[in-house]
């Protein structure tokens, strides 16, 4: 073999070997190919802008993974997860309403993260209520991302004008205060009883405060909670129009001085600030046997069969206190982490935000249950039937109990 031919062969071999050594890299640059991690979210406005900034920061912080965001409208998330599961067009991670976490875990859509969370060792920094929403059959299928809870908002001036110096603490106090402050166009109290998840959310604290639960809807304790609300309507302390009122509707009425007290959440504080003159306070929802609140917010979960390691790397980076504070402090929601909520000054410098800190301690997740959508519908129907007086509270809840019992 000629020397020149041998040199050509050797050169070709070296080129092939060199190309093989660069597999996984960009040709000619040596840069690594980052694994793409698709994440579905339903954020809008300021929350979306802040989230996208953090995603870019994450992508710059390392070169193994690249997060790609995809916006899915809130009311489409459940549908898209179901359709995607059937068509194998799923993301690696997804933000979802915490009340839906258990149902998608039961459907086999979400990845079991129990081992990763145990190794992570930070679960004890989360409030029990938010953390429980990510649990199904004693295993973790997500992690809390942002939380909110329900409280009593009260107009200090309207209560003072009615001779009431302190906000009500018990159901009896609430009824008396609501009747005294109901004058003309102003009603003393309101909660949302609209035919949607909002009414199930708002009724839940009253059910829990009576020391009943979803398995005891046909008990005298459960009936007393719905009877109490029905009596408020009958006695003119709450308008029957709550059957059509959303939580946003209540906030507008409260801001206009048409409500002395309402049940609502922290996300409406910014709206009330816009009035510029409203003198109000926030406290626990008045109790029967015990103080109670319902938990709202979202979790983030990894999708089963996708890139779990990449999804988990991004999830733990995002919910680190430093990043989570940035995203929650400026968007009217609360971090589900006790260590962050107690150490940050943001939620302690605003009296109204500060009032939610102890309430977060007692807020209960709705369910959690794989059947929550149907359970919620049963509660919504019972509330509508009782407040419209088409059925007695006991009849309405007995029927709801039967519907829920048939799910098992």
Coordinates of C-alpha atoms in Angstrom, one line a residue:
X1 CA 0.0 0.0 0.0
X2 CA 1.3 3.4 -0.9
X3 CA 2.2 5.8 1.9
X4 CA -0.2 8.5 0.6
X5 CA -3.1 6.0 0.6
X6 CA -2.3 4.9 4.2
X7 CA -2.3 8.6 5.3
X8 CA -5.7 9.1 3.7
X9 CA -7.1 6.1 5.5
X10 CA -5.7 7.2 8.8
X11 CA -7.1 10.7 8.4
X12 CA -10.5 9.3 7.6
X13 CA -10.4 7.1 10.7
X14 CA -9.4 10.0 12.9
X15 CA -12.3 12.1 11.5
X16 CA -14.8 9.3 12.2
X17 CA -13.4 8.8 15.7
X18 CA -13.5 12.6 16.4
X19 CA -17.2 12.8 15.2
X20 CA -18.1 9.9 17.5
X21 CA -16.5 11.6 20.5
X22 CA -18.7 14.6 19.8
X23 CA -22.0 12.7 19.8
X24 CA -24.4 14.6 22.1
X25 CA -22.7 17.9 21.2
X26 CA -23.4 20.6 18.7
X27 CA -21.2 19.9 15.6
X28 CA -18.1 22.1 15.5
X29 CA -18.9 23.8 18.9
X30 CA -18.6 21.2 21.6
X31 CA -21.8 22.6 23.2
X32 CA -24.0 20.0 24.9
X33 CA -27.5 19.3 23.7
X34 CA -29.8 20.2 26.6
X35 CA -32.7 17.8 27.2
X36 CA -36.0 19.7 26.5
X37 CA -38.5 19.7 29.4
X38 CA -41.9 20.8 28.4
X39 CA -44.0 22.4 31.2
X40 CA -47.7 23.4 30.9
X41 CA -48.9 26.4 32.8
X42 CA -52.0 28.6 32.9
X43 CA -50.4 31.8 34.2
X44 CA -51.5 35.2 32.9
X45 CA -50.5 38.8 33.4
X46 CA -47.8 39.6 36.0
X47 CA -47.6 36.0 37.2
X48 CA -46.9 34.8 33.7
X49 CA -44.2 37.5 33.2
X50 CA -42.4 36.6 36.4
X51 CA -42.6 32.9 35.8
X52 CA -41.1 33.3 32.3
X53 CA -38.2 35.3 33.8
X54 CA -37.5 32.5 36.2
X55 CA -37.6 29.9 33.5
X56 CA -35.0 31.8 31.5
X57 CA -32.9 32.1 34.7
X58 CA -33.1 28.3 35.2
X59 CA -32.1 27.6 31.6
X60 CA -29.1 29.9 32.0
X61 CA -28.1 28.3 35.3
X62 CA -27.3 24.9 33.9
X63 CA -26.8 23.2 30.6
X64 CA -28.4 19.8 31.1
X65 CA -32.0 20.7 30.7
X66 CA -33.9 23.4 28.8
X67 CA -37.5 24.2 30.0
X68 CA -39.9 25.1 27.3
X69 CA -43.2 26.6 28.6
X70 CA -46.6 26.1 27.0
X71 CA -49.6 28.1 28.0
X72 CA -52.9 26.1 28.5
X73 CA -55.9 28.1 29.7
X74 CA -57.0 27.2 33.3
X75 CA -60.4 25.8 32.2
X76 CA -58.7 23.7 29.5
X77 CA -56.0 22.0 31.7
X78 CA -58.1 19.0 32.8
X79 CA -59.4 18.4 29.3
X80 CA -55.9 18.6 27.7
X81 CA -54.4 16.3 30.3
X82 CA -57.1 13.7 29.5
X83 CA -56.8 14.1 25.7
X84 CA -53.0 14.2 25.9
X85 CA -52.9 11.0 27.9
X86 CA -55.0 9.2 25.2
X87 CA -52.9 10.6 22.4
X88 CA -49.5 10.5 24.0
X89 CA -49.0 14.3 23.6
X90 CA -48.1 15.1 27.2
X91 CA -45.7 17.6 28.8
X92 CA -43.0 16.5 31.3
X93 CA -44.5 18.6 34.1
X94 CA -47.8 20.5 34.6
X95 CA -49.3 23.1 36.9
X96 CA -52.8 22.1 38.0
X97 CA -55.4 23.2 40.5
X98 CA -54.6 21.4 43.8
X99 CA -58.1 20.0 44.0
X100 CA -57.4 18.0 40.7
X101 CA -54.2 16.5 41.8
X102 CA -55.7 13.3 43.4
X103 CA -58.0 12.6 40.4
X104 CA -55.2 12.7 37.9
X105 CA -53.0 10.6 40.1
X106 CA -55.8 8.0 40.3
X107 CA -56.1 8.1 36.4
X108 CA -52.4 7.2 36.2
X109 CA -51.4 10.5 34.5
X110 CA -49.0 11.7 37.2
X111 CA -45.6 10.3 38.3
X112 CA -45.2 9.0 41.9
X113 CA -42.6 11.4 43.4
X114 CA -42.6 9.9 46.9
X115 CA -39.0 8.5 46.7
X116 CA -37.6 11.8 45.3
X117 CA -39.5 13.9 47.9
X118 CA -38.2 11.7 50.7
X119 CA -34.6 12.0 49.4
X120 CA -35.1 15.8 49.0
X121 CA -35.9 16.1 52.7
X122 CA -37.8 19.4 52.6
X123 CA -41.5 18.2 52.8
X124 CA -41.6 19.1 56.4
X125 CA -41.2 22.8 55.5
X126 CA -44.6 22.8 53.8
X127 CA -47.9 23.5 55.5
X128 CA -49.9 20.3 56.1
X129 CA -53.0 21.5 54.2
X130 CA -51.2 22.3 50.9
X131 CA -49.0 19.2 51.2
X132 CA -51.9 16.9 51.7
X133 CA -53.5 18.0 48.4
X134 CA -50.6 16.3 46.5
X135 CA -51.1 13.0 48.3
X136 CA -53.1 10.0 46.8
X137 CA -53.1 6.7 48.6
X138 CA -50.3 7.8 50.9
X139 CA -48.0 8.7 48.0
X140 CA -46.9 12.0 46.6
X141 CA -47.9 12.8 43.1
X142 CA -46.9 16.5 43.1
X143 CA -45.7 19.3 45.3
X144 CA -47.5 22.5 46.3
X145 CA -46.5 25.6 44.4
X146 CA -48.8 28.5 45.5
X147 CA -51.6 28.6 48.0
X148 CA -54.5 30.7 49.1
X149 CA -57.2 30.3 51.7
X150 CA -60.6 31.8 52.7
X151 CA -61.2 34.3 55.5
X152 CA -63.8 36.7 56.7
X153 CA -63.4 40.2 55.3
X154 CA -65.2 42.9 57.4
X155 CA -65.9 46.6 56.8
X156 CA -64.8 48.2 60.1
X157 CA -66.8 51.4 59.5
X158 CA -70.1 49.5 58.9
X159 CA -69.6 47.3 62.0
X160 CA -68.8 50.4 64.1
X161 CA -71.9 52.2 62.8
X162 CA -73.9 49.2 63.9
X163 CA -72.4 49.4 67.4
X164 CA -70.1 46.4 66.9
X165 CA -66.5 46.9 68.1
X166 CA -65.0 43.6 67.2
X167 CA -65.4 41.2 64.2
X168 CA -67.6 38.1 65.0
X169 CA -65.8 35.0 66.3
X170 CA -68.7 32.5 66.4
X171 CA -71.7 31.7 64.2
X172 CA -74.0 33.3 66.8
X173 CA -71.9 36.5 66.7
X174 CA -71.9 36.4 62.9
X175 CA -75.7 36.2 62.7
X176 CA -76.2 39.1 65.1
X177 CA -73.6 41.3 63.3
X178 CA -75.0 40.4 59.9
X179 CA -78.6 41.3 61.0
X180 CA -77.5 44.6 62.6
X181 CA -75.5 45.7 59.5
X182 CA -78.2 44.8 57.0
X183 CA -79.7 48.2 56.0
X184 CA -81.2 49.3 52.7
X185 CA -79.0 48.3 49.8
X186 CA -76.3 46.9 52.2
X187 CA -76.4 43.3 53.4
X188 CA -74.6 42.1 56.5
X189 CA -73.0 39.0 55.1
X190 CA -72.4 37.0 51.9
X191 CA -70.6 34.0 50.5
X192 CA -70.6 32.7 47.0
X193 CA -73.3 30.1 46.4
X194 CA -73.1 30.1 42.6
X195 CA -73.4 26.7 40.8
X196 CA -69.7 26.1 40.4
X197 CA -66.6 25.0 42.3
X198 CA -66.6 28.4 44.0
X199 CA -69.6 27.5 46.2
X200 CA -68.3 24.1 47.2
X201 CA -65.0 25.9 48.1
X202 CA -66.9 28.5 50.2
X203 CA -69.3 26.1 51.9
X204 CA -66.5 23.7 52.9
X205 CA -65.2 25.7 56.0
X206 CA -68.7 25.8 57.5
X207 CA -69.1 22.1 57.1
X208 CA -65.7 21.5 58.7
X209 CA -66.4 24.0 61.5
X210 CA -69.4 22.0 62.6
X211 CA -67.0 19.0 62.9
X212 CA -68.7 17.1 60.1
X213 CA -66.9 16.0 56.9
X214 CA -67.7 14.6 53.5
X215 CA -68.5 11.2 55.0
X216 CA -71.0 12.7 57.4
X217 CA -73.2 14.9 55.2
X218 CA -76.3 13.1 56.6
X219 CA -75.3 14.0 60.2
X220 CA -77.0 16.6 62.4
X221 CA -73.7 18.5 62.5
X222 CA -73.6 18.8 58.7
X223 CA -77.2 19.8 58.6
X224 CA -76.6 22.6 61.2
X225 CA -73.9 24.2 58.9
X226 CA -76.3 24.5 55.9
X227 CA -79.2 25.4 58.2
X228 CA -77.2 28.3 59.6
X229 CA -76.6 29.7 56.1
X230 CA -80.2 29.2 55.1
X231 CA -81.4 31.0 58.2
X232 CA -79.2 34.0 57.3
X233 CA -81.1 34.3 54.0
X234 CA -84.5 33.8 55.7
X235 CA -83.8 36.4 58.3
X236 CA -82.6 39.0 55.7
X237 CA -79.0 39.0 56.8
X238 CA -77.8 37.5 53.5
X239 CA -79.3 38.1 50.0
X240 CA -80.7 35.2 48.0
X241 CA -78.7 36.7 45.2
X242 CA -75.7 34.9 46.5
X243 CA -77.0 32.0 44.4
X244 CA -75.7 33.9 41.3
X245 CA -72.7 35.7 42.9
X246 CA -69.1 34.7 42.2
X247 CA -66.3 35.5 44.6
X248 CA -65.3 38.4 42.3
X249 CA -68.9 39.7 42.4
X250 CA -68.7 39.7 46.2
X251 CA -65.4 41.6 46.2
X252 CA -67.0 44.3 44.0
X253 CA -70.0 44.6 46.3
X254 CA -67.8 44.8 49.3
X255 CA -65.6 47.5 47.7
X256 CA -68.8 49.5 47.0
X257 CA -69.9 49.3 50.6
X258 CA -72.9 47.0 49.8
X259 CA -71.6 44.2 52.0
X260 CA -70.5 44.5 55.7
X261 CA -68.9 41.1 55.7
X262 CA -68.0 38.4 53.1
X263 CA -66.0 35.2 52.7
X264 CA -63.2 35.7 50.2
X265 CA -59.5 35.0 49.5
X266 CA -56.2 36.8 49.4
X267 CA -56.2 37.2 45.6
X268 CA -58.8 40.0 46.0
X269 CA -56.8 42.1 48.3
X270 CA -55.2 44.0 45.4
X271 CA -58.6 44.7 44.0
X272 CA -59.8 46.2 47.3
X273 CA -56.6 48.3 47.5
X274 CA -57.7 50.0 44.3
X275 CA -60.7 51.7 46.1
X276 CA -58.2 53.7 48.1
X277 CA -60.6 54.4 51.0
X278 CA -62.0 51.1 52.2
X279 CA -61.4 50.6 55.9
X280 CA -61.6 46.8 56.4
X281 CA -60.0 43.9 58.2
X282 CA -59.5 40.2 57.7
X283 CA -59.9 37.5 60.3
X284 CA -60.8 33.8 60.8
X285 CA -64.2 32.6 59.4
X286 CA -66.5 32.6 62.5
X287 CA -66.7 29.1 64.0
X288 CA -69.2 26.7 65.3
X289 CA -67.1 24.1 67.1
X290 CA -63.7 24.9 65.6
X291 CA -62.1 27.5 63.2
X292 CA -61.7 26.2 59.7
X293 CA -60.8 27.4 56.2
X294 CA -60.6 25.9 52.7
X295 CA -57.3 25.7 50.8
X296 CA -57.0 26.9 47.2
X297 CA -54.0 27.2 44.9
X298 CA -52.0 25.1 42.5
X299 CA -49.5 22.2 42.6
X300 CA -46.8 21.2 40.1
X301 CA -46.5 17.6 39.1
X302 CA -44.4 15.4 36.9
X303 CA -46.2 13.5 34.1
X304 CA -45.9 9.7 34.2
X305 CA -43.6 8.1 31.6
X306 CA -41.9 11.4 30.6
X307 CA -38.6 12.9 31.7
X308 CA -39.1 12.7 35.5
X309 CA -35.5 13.5 36.4
X310 CA -35.6 16.7 34.4
X311 CA -39.0 17.7 35.6
X312 CA -38.0 17.2 39.2
X313 CA -34.8 19.2 38.8
X314 CA -36.8 22.1 37.5
X315 CA -39.5 21.7 40.2
X316 CA -37.1 21.7 43.1
X317 CA -35.2 24.7 41.6
X318 CA -38.4 26.7 41.2
X319 CA -39.8 26.0 44.7
X320 CA -36.6 26.9 46.4
X321 CA -37.5 29.7 48.9
X322 CA -35.5 32.3 46.9
X323 CA -37.3 31.7 43.7
X324 CA -40.7 31.0 45.2
X325 CA -40.7 34.3 47.1
X326 CA -40.1 36.2 43.9
X327 CA -43.1 34.6 42.2
X328 CA -45.6 34.6 45.0
X329 CA -44.9 37.9 46.8
X330 CA -45.9 40.1 43.9
X331 CA -48.9 38.1 42.6
X332 CA -51.4 38.0 45.6
X333 CA -50.8 34.4 46.6
X334 CA -49.0 32.7 49.4
X335 CA -46.1 30.3 49.4
X336 CA -47.1 26.9 50.8
X337 CA -43.7 26.8 52.6
X338 CA -43.8 27.6 56.3
X339 CA -40.1 28.5 56.3
X340 CA -40.6 31.1 53.6
X341 CA -43.9 32.6 54.9
X342 CA -42.5 33.0 58.4
X343 CA -39.1 34.4 57.4
X344 CA -40.1 36.8 54.6
X345 CA -41.0 40.4 55.6
X346 CA -43.3 40.8 52.6
X347 CA -46.4 39.1 54.1
X348 CA -45.7 40.7 57.5
X349 CA -45.7 44.4 56.5
X350 CA -49.3 44.4 55.1
X351 CA -51.9 44.0 57.9
X352 CA -54.4 42.3 55.6
X353 CA -51.8 39.9 54.1
X354 CA -50.5 39.2 57.5
X355 CA -53.9 38.1 58.7
X356 CA -53.8 35.1 56.4
X357 CA -50.6 33.6 57.9
X358 CA -52.3 31.9 60.8
X359 CA -55.3 31.0 58.6
X360 CA -52.9 29.1 56.3
X361 CA -52.1 26.9 59.2
X362 CA -55.6 25.6 59.5
X363 CA -56.7 25.6 55.9
X364 CA -57.9 22.2 54.7
X365 CA -57.5 20.8 51.2
X366 CA -60.8 19.9 49.5
X367 CA -60.9 16.2 49.6
X368 CA -58.4 15.2 48.6
X369 CA -60.3 12.7 46.5
X370 CA -60.1 11.3 43.0
X371 CA -63.9 11.9 42.8
X372 CA -63.8 15.5 43.9
X373 CA -65.5 16.9 40.7
X374 CA -68.6 14.8 41.5
X375 CA -68.4 15.5 45.2
X376 CA -68.2 19.2 44.5
X377 CA -71.2 19.0 42.2
X378 CA -73.2 17.3 45.0
X379 CA -72.2 20.1 47.5
X380 CA -73.1 22.8 45.0
X381 CA -76.5 21.4 44.4
X382 CA -77.2 21.0 48.1
X383 CA -76.3 24.6 48.8
X384 CA -78.4 25.9 45.9
X385 CA -81.4 23.8 46.9
X386 CA -81.3 24.9 50.6
X387 CA -80.7 28.6 50.0
X388 CA -83.5 28.7 47.3
X389 CA -85.7 26.8 49.8
X390 CA -86.6 24.1 47.3
X391 CA -85.5 21.6 49.9
X392 CA -84.7 21.7 53.6
X393 CA -80.9 21.7 54.5
X394 CA -81.3 18.1 55.8
X395 CA -83.0 16.9 52.7
X396 CA -80.5 18.5 50.4
X397 CA -77.5 17.1 52.3
X398 CA -79.1 13.6 52.7
X399 CA -79.4 13.5 48.9
X400 CA -75.8 14.8 48.5
X401 CA -74.6 12.0 50.9
X402 CA -76.3 9.4 48.8
X403 CA -74.7 10.7 45.6
X404 CA -71.2 10.7 47.2
X405 CA -71.8 7.3 48.8
X406 CA -72.6 5.8 45.4
X407 CA -69.1 6.9 44.1
X408 CA -67.4 4.4 46.4

